[in-house]
XYZ file of C-alpha atoms in Angstrom:
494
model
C -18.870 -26.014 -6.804
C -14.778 -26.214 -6.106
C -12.740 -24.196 -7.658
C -11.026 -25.466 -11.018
C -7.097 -26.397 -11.088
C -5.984 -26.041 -14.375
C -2.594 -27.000 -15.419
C -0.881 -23.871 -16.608
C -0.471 -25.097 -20.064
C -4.652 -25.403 -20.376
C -4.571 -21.779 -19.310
C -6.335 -19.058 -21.915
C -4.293 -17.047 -24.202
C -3.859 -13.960 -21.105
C -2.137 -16.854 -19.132
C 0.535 -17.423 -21.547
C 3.602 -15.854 -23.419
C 2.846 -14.937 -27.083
C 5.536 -17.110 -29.372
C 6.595 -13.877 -30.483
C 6.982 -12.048 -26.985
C 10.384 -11.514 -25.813
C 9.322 -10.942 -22.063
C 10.399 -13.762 -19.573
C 7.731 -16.364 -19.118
C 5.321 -15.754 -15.889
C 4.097 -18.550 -13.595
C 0.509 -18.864 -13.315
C -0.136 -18.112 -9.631
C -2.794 -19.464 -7.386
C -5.364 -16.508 -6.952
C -7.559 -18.371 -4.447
C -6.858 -19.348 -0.952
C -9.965 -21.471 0.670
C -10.290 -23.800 3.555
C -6.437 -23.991 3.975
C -4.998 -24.687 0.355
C -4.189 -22.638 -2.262
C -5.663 -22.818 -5.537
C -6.067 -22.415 -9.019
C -9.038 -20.103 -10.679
C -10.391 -20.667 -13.870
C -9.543 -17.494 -15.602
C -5.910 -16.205 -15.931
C -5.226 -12.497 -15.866
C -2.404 -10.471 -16.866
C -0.779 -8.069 -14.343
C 0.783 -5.210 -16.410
C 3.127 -2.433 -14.994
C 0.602 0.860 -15.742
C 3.967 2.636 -16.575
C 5.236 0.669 -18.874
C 3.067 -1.553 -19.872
C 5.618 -4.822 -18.844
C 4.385 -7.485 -17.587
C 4.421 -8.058 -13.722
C 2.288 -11.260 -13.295
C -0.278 -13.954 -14.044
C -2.482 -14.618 -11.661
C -5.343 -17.105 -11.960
C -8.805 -15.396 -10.476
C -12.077 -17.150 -9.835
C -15.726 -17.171 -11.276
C -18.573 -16.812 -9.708
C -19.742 -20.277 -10.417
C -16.317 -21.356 -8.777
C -17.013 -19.644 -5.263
C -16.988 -22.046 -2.670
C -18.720 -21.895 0.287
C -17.900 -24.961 2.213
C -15.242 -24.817 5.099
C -13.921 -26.632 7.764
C -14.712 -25.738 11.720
C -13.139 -23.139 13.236
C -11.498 -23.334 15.800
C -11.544 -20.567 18.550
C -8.258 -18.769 19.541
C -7.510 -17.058 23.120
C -6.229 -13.643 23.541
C -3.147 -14.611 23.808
C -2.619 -16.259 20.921
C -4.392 -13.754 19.007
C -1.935 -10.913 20.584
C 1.153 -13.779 19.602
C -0.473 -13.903 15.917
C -0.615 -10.323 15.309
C 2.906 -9.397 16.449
C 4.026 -12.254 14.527
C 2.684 -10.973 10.896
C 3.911 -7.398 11.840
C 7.277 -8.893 11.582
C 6.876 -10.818 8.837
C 5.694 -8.265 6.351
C 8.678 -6.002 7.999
C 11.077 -8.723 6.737
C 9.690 -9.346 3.451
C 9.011 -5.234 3.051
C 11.233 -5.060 -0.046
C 9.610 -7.532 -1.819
C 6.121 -6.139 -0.970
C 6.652 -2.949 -1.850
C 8.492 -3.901 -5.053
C 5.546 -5.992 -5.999
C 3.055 -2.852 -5.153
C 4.868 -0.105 -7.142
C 5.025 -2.496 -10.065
C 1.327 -3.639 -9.799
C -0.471 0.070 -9.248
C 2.149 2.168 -10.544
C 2.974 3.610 -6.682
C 6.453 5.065 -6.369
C 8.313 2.309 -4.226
C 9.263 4.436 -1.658
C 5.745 5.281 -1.111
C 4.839 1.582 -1.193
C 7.403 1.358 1.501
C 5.188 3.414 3.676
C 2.823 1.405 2.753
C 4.245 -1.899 4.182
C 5.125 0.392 7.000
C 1.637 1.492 7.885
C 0.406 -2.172 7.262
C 2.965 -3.077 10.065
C 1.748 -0.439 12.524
C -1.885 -1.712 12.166
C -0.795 -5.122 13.301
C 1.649 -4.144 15.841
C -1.221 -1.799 17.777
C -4.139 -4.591 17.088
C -1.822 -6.929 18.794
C -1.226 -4.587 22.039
C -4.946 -3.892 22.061
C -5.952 -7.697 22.162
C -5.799 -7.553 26.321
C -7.746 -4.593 25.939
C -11.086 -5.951 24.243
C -13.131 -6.868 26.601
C -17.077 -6.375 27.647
C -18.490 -4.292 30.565
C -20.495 -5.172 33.705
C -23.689 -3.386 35.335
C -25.912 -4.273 38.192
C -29.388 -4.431 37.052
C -31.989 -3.695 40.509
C -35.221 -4.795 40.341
C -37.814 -5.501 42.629
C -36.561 -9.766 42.515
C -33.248 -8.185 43.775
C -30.140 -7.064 41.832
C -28.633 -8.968 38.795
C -24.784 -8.620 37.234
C -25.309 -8.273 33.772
C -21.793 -9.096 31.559
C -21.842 -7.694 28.377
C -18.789 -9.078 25.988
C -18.051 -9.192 22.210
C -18.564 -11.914 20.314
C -17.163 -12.601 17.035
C -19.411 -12.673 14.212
C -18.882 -16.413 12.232
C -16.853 -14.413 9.047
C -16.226 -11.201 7.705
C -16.299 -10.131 3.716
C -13.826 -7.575 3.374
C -13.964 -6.000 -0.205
C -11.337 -3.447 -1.146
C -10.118 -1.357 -3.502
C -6.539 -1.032 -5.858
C -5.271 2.458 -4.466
C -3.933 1.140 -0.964
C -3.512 -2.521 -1.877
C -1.771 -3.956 0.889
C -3.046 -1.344 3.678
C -6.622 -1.534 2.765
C -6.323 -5.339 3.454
C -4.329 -5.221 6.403
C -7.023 -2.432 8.036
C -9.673 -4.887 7.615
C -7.526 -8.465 8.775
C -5.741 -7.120 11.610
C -9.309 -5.563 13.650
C -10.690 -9.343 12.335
C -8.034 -11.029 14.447
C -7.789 -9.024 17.305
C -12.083 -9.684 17.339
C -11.122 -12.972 16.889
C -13.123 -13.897 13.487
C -12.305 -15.302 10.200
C -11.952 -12.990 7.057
C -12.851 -13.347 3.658
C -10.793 -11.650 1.063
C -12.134 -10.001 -2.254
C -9.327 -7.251 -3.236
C -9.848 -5.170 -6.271
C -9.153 -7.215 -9.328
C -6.732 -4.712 -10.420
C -4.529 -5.290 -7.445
C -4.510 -9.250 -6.804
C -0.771 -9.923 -7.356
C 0.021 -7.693 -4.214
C -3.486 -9.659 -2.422
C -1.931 -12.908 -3.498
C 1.700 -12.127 -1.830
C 0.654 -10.388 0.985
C -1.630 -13.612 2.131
C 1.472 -15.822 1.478
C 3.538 -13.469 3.515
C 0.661 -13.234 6.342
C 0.612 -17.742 6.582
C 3.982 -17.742 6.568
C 3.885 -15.753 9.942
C 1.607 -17.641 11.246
C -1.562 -16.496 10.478
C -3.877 -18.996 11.098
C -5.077 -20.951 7.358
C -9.075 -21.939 8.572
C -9.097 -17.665 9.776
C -8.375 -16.261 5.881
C -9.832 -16.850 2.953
C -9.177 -14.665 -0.409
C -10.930 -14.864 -3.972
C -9.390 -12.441 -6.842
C -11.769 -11.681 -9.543
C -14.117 -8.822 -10.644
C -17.700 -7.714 -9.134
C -19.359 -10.970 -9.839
C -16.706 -12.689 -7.463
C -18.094 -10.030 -4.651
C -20.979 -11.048 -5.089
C -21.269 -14.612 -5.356
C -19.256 -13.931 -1.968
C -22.254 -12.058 -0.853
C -24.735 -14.997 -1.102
C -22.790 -17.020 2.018
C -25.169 -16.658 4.506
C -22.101 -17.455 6.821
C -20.840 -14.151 6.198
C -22.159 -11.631 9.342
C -20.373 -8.465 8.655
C -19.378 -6.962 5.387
C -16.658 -4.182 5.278
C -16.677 -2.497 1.969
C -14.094 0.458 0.891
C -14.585 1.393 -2.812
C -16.636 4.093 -4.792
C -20.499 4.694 -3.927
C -21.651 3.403 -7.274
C -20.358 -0.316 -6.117
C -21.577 0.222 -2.867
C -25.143 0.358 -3.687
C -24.815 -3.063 -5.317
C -22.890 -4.154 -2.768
C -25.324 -3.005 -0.134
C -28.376 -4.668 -2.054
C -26.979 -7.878 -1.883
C -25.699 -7.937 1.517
C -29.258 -7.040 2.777
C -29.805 -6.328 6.608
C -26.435 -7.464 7.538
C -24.521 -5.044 9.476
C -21.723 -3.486 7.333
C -19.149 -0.403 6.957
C -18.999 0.995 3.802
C -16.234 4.049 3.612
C -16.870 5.449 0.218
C -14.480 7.928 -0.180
C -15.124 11.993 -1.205
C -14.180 15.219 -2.887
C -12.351 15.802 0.309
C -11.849 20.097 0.874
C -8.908 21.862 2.271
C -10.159 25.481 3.603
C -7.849 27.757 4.086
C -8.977 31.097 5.971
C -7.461 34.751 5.500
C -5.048 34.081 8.764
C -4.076 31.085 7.798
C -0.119 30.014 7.362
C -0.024 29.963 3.889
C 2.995 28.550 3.758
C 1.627 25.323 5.854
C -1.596 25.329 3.831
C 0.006 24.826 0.366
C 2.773 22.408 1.565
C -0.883 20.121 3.273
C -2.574 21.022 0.075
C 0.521 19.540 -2.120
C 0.842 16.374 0.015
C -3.048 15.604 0.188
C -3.476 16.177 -3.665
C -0.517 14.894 -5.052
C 0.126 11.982 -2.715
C -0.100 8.521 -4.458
C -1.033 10.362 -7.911
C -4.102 11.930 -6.155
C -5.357 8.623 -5.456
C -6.363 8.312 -2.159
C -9.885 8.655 -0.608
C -9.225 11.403 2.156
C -6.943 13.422 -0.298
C -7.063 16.742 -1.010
C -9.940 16.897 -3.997
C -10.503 20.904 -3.170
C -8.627 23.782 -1.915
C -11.318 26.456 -0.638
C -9.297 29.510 0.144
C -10.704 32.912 1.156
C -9.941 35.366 -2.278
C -8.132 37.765 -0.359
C -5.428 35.342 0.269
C -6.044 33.228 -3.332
C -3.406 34.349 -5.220
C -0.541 34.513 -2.647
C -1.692 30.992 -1.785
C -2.070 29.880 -5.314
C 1.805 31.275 -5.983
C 2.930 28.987 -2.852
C 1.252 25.756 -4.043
C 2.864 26.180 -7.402
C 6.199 26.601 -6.036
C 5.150 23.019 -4.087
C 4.454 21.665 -7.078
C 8.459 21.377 -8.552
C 9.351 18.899 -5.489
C 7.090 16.195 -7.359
C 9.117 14.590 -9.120
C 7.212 12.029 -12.206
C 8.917 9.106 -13.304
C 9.380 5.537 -13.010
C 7.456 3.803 -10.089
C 10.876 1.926 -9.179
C 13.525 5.115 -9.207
C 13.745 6.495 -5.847
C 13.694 9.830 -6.424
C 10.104 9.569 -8.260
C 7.224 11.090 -6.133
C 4.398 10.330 -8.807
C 4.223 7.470 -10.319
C 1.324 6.293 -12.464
C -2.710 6.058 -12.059
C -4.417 3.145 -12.999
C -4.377 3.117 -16.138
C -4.733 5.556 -19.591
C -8.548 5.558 -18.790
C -7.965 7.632 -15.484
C -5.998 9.868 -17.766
C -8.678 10.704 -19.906
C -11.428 10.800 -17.506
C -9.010 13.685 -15.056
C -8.552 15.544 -18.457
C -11.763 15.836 -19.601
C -12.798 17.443 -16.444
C -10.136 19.917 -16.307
C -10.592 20.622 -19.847
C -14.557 21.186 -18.806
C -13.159 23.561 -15.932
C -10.801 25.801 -18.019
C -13.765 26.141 -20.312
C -15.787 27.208 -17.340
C -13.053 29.993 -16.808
C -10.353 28.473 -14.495
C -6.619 28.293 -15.191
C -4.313 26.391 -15.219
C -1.329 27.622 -13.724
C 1.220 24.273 -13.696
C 1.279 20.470 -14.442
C -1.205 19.598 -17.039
C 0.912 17.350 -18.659
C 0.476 13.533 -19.531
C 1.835 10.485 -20.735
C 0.142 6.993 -21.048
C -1.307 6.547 -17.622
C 1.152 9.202 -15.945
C -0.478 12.882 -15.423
C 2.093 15.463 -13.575
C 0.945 17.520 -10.485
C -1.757 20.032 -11.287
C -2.903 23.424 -9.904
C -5.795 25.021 -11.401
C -7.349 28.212 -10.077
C -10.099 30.360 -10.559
C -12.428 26.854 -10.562
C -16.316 27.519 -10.486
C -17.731 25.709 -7.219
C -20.168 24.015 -9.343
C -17.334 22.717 -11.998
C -17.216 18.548 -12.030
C -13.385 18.803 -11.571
C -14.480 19.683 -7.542
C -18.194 17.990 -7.052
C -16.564 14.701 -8.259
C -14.202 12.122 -6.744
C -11.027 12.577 -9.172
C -8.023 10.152 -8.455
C -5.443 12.237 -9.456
C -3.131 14.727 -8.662
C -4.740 17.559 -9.485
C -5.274 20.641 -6.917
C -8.788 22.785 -7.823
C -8.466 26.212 -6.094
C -11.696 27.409 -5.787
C -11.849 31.461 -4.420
C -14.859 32.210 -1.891
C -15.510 35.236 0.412
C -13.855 34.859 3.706
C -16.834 34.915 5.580
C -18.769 32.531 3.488
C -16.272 30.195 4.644
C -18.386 29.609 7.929
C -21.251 28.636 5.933
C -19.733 25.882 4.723
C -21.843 23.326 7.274
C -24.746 24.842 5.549
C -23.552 23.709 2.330
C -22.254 19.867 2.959
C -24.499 17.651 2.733
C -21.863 15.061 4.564
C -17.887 13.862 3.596
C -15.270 12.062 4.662
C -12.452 14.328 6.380
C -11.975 18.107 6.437
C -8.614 20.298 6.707
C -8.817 23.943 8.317
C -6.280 26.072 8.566
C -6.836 29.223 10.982
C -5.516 30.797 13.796
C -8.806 31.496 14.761
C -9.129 28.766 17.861
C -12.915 29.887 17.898
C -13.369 29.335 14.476
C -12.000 26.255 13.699
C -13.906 25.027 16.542
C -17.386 26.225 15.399
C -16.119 24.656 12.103
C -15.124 21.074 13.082
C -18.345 20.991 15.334
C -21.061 21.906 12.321
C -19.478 20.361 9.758
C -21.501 17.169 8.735
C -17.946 14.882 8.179
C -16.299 12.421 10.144
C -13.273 14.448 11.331
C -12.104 17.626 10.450
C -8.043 18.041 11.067
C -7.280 21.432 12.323
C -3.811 23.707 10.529
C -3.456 20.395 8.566
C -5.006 18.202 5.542
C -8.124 15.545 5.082
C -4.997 13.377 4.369
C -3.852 12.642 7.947
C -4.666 9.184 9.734
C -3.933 7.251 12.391
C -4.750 3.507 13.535
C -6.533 4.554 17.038
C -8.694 7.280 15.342
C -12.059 6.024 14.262
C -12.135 6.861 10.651
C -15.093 7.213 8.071
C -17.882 9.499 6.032
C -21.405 11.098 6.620
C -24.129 10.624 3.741
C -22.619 10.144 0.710
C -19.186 9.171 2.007
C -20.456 6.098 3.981
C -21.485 4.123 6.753
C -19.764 2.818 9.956
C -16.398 3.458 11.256
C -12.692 2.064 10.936
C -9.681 1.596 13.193
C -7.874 -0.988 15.185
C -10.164 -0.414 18.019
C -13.538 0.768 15.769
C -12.943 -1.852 13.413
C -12.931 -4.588 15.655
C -15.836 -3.641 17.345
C -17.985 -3.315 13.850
C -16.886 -7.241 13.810
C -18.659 -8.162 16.584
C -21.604 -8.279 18.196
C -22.928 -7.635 21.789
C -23.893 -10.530 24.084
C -25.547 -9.978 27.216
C -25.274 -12.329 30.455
C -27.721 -12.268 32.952
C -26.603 -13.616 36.259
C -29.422 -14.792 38.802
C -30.797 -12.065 41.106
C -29.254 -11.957 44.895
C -31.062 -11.734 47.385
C -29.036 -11.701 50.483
C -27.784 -9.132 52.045
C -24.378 -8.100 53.167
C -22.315 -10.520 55.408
C-alpha cells in the first residue's frame, strides 16, 4: 500500500499550531524516504525540546499499513565509487555540522557541544569505511584432492538490504554506524530510527543525498514499533541490525526469524577499581562514563565496583568530579548535562535510587531534578543486589558499590555476560587474568566501558547481545560468504 501524502492543512491536531499558541508555525516534514522520493506519512508528530518543552518540529511518520515494500532495481556500485561515496558524505555532514548538532541537542536534550562530537564521530565512521573499501576483499585456498588441486575464491557478497533499527540516545551516530559498514559492503539500508529521534533521522538523510549518497541504496520510515515491524515482514530484507533495549529485541528477534542479525543490547556496564588503582584516573573515567550524555549511553558507566579499602578515598574524588558538570540548557556551551528523554526517565532513575537509599546507601551529591533534567549523582554504600546497579538506568547517576579486594577476581564467576568492562590496576597480571575470564566483549584496561573506536569490533555476551559492530565487523555481518570453485589442474609444472 503507498504511503499517504496529505496536504499539511488535512494534518491531525499534533500537526498543527493551536489558534491560541504563540510559537512560530512548523512545516510538516516528510518522515519517509522510499524508492528515491520523499514522502508524506499519515500521522504527524510533534518534536518537543525535553528541556523546555518548545517545540522543535513536525514530522509526518508512517503506519504500518503504509509500509511499502516495492522498489526499483538496484544497481551495483564498484569500489571505487563506493570509497568516492563515503568520503563524499563525511564532508557533507562536516559542512552542515552546526545545523546537525543544533537539530540533535534540541531534539534529545544533548548539550550541543556534545552533539558536536557527535557529528564528529559520525564523520570518522565514514571517513575510515571509505579508506577500508580497497581493503574488503575475499581470500583464496588451493583445495588438493585426488582429481588434482582446485583454487577456491571466497568473496563477500552483499546481502539484497539491510534493516537497521536504532535507538534516540546517539541519533545521528547510531545511524551512521550502521549506513557507512552498508556502503562500504556495498548494500542498500533500510532506516527505522527511534520515533523519539526522527527530526535528526529526517535531516541527517537529507544531508547524506545531498552528498551523494546514492537514493535506490537508503530507505528510512519514522514511526513507533509497529513501523519495525511491518519492516520486518520484507522478505527482501537479509540482515537486521538492531541496537535498543533487550525487551524490544525479543520482539524484534521473533519476527525477523532465522535471518542473520546483530542485536547490541546495551548493559549495567561496571567500572572496577582495585586497591592500587590511580584513584585519581578512576573517578575522573567513572565521571565521564556515568555522566556523559545524562548517563545515557549503552557502554556507560552503570557501576563503580571499588575494593572497600580504597571506597571512601575514591568516593571523596568522584564527588569532587562531580562540580565540573555543569546542568543547563542543551544549547549554552558551557552545559555538560543536558536533559533525558523525558519526565518519565526522571521518575523511573528516582524511584530506584529512592529504593537504594532505603536499602542503606547514600547519597553523597546530585540528587536533584527538574522536569526531565536530573544533576550528576554519586551514591555509595549501594547493596550489589539493589535495582539502581542490576538494571540498565539512563542517567547520570554513579552507584558505588564496596566489595573485598580479593573478591574482585571473582567477578568472571559472577557475570553471566555484558557489554564492556573498565579495570583499573597496576597489577599487569591481574588485569590480564581479568579481561581474559570475564564473559564481555572487551574489557578496557586503567580506563572506562565508555571508550570506542571505529576499527574495534564492538558488542555484548548473553544478555547484552548478539554479533559484532565496526567499520570493518559491521560490514562483514552485511554480507555473506560465496565460494568459487575453479576446475581442478591437472598438469604439472612447465
Amino acid at each position: 500500500m503507498p504511503v499517504v501524502t496529505l496536504d499539511p492543512d488535512d494534518l491531525p491536531p499534533a500537526g498543527r499550531r493551536s489558534p491560541m499558541s504563540t510559537e512560530a508555525p512548523q512545516p510538516v516534514r516528510p518522515g519517509v524516504f522510499h524508492d528515491g522520493a520523499w514522502r508524506y506519512g499519515e500521522l504527524a508528530r510533534e518534536v518537543r525540546s525535553p528541556y523546555d518543552g518548545r517545540l522543535v518540529a513536525v514530522v509526518s511518520h508512517a503506519s504500518a499499513e503504509t509500509v511499502s515494500q516495492e522498489r526499483r532495481p538496484v544497481r551495483g556500485l564498484a569500489a571505487a565509487d563506493r570509497s568516492r561515496i563515503l568520503h563524499a558524505c563525511a564532508k557533507g555532514l562536516e559542512a552542515r555540522r552546526v545545523d546537525l548538532a543544533t537539530c540533535i541537542s534540541a531534539e534529545i536534550g544533548m548539550p550541543v557541544t556534545d552533539a558536536e562530537k557527535e557529528v564528529d564521530r559520525s564523520v570518522r565512521w565514514l571517513s575510515l569505511a571509505a579508506e577500508a573499501v580497497p581493503h574488503f576483499g575475499g581470500t583464496s585456498t588451493v583445495l588438493s584432492g585426488p582429481d588434482g588441486d582446485r583454487l577456491a575464491v571466497t568473496t563477500p557478497q552483499p546481502f539484497r538490504r539491510v534493516l537497521a533499527i536504532t535507538p534516540y540516545n546517539r541519533p545521528l551516530a547510531q545511524l551512521i554506524v550502521k549506513v557507512a559498514p552498508a556502503m562500504l559492503a556495498g548494500t542498500p539500508i533500510v532506516l527505522k530510527p527511534s520515533e523519539r529521534a526522527s527530526a535528526s533521522a529526517v535531516l541527517a538523510v537529507e544531508v547524506l543525498l545531498e552528498s551523494g549518497y546514492p537514493p535506490e541504496y537508503i530507505s528510512l520510515w519514522t514511526g513507533g514499533p509497529e513501523v519495525a515491524q511491518a519492516l520486518l515482514a520484507d522478505t527482501g530484507i537479509g540482515f537486521v541490525a538492531f541496537t535498543g533495549s533487550e525487551r524490544s529485541a525479543w520482539a524484534v528477534a521473533a519476527a525477523a526469524g532465522p535471518r542473520p542479525g546483530c542485536y547490541e543490547l546495551g548493559d549495567v556496564g561496571a567500572l572496577v577499581v582495585c586497591a592500587d588503582a590511580d584513584l585519581a584516573a578512576a573517578a575522573r573515567a567513572a565521571a565521564q562514563g556515568a555522566f556523559s550524555n545524562a548517563g545515557q549511553s549503552c557502554r556507560g558507566v552503570k557501576r563503580v565496583l571499588v575494593a572497600d579499602s580504597v571506597v571512601d578515598e575514591f568516593a571523596q574524588l568522584l564527588v569532587g568530579e562531580t562540580a565540573a558538570w555543569q546542568v543547563g540548557d542543551p544549547s549554552a556551551r558551557t552545559t555538560r548535562i543536558g536533559t533525558l528523554i523525558d519526565s518519565a526517565a526522571v521518575e523511573r532513575v528516582r524511584s530506584a535510587v529512592g529504593a537504594a537509599v532505603q536499602g542503606g546507601a547514600r547519597v553523597v551529591a546530585g540528587g536533584g531534578h527538574r522536569g526531565a533534567q536530573y544533576w550528576p549523582t554519586v551514591i555509595t554504600h549501594v547493596d550489589p543486589g539493589a535495582q539502581l546497579v542490576t538494571e540498565e538506568f539512563l542517567a547520570p547517576v554513579a552507584p558505588v558499590v564496596a566489595m573485598e579486594d580479593a573478591l574482585l577476581d571473582e567477578l568472571p564467576a559472577l557475570y553471566s555476560g555484558g557489554l564492556q568492562v573498565g579495570v583499573f590496576t597496576r597489577d599487569f597480571q591481574r588485569s590480564m587474568n581479568l579481561a581474559q575470564k570475564l564473559p564481555v566483549g572487551t574489557v578496557i584496561v586503567n580506563d572506562g566501558p565508555q571508550y570506542d573506536h571505529p576499527l574495534a569490533p564492538f558488542g555484548g555476551v548473553g544478555h547484552s547481545g548478539h554479533g559484532r559492530e565496526g567499520v570493518l565487523a559491521s560490514a562483514r555481518n552485511m554480507s555473506f560468504s560465496k565460494t568459487i570453485v575453479f576446475p581442478a589442474t591437472t598438469e604439472g609444472p612447465r
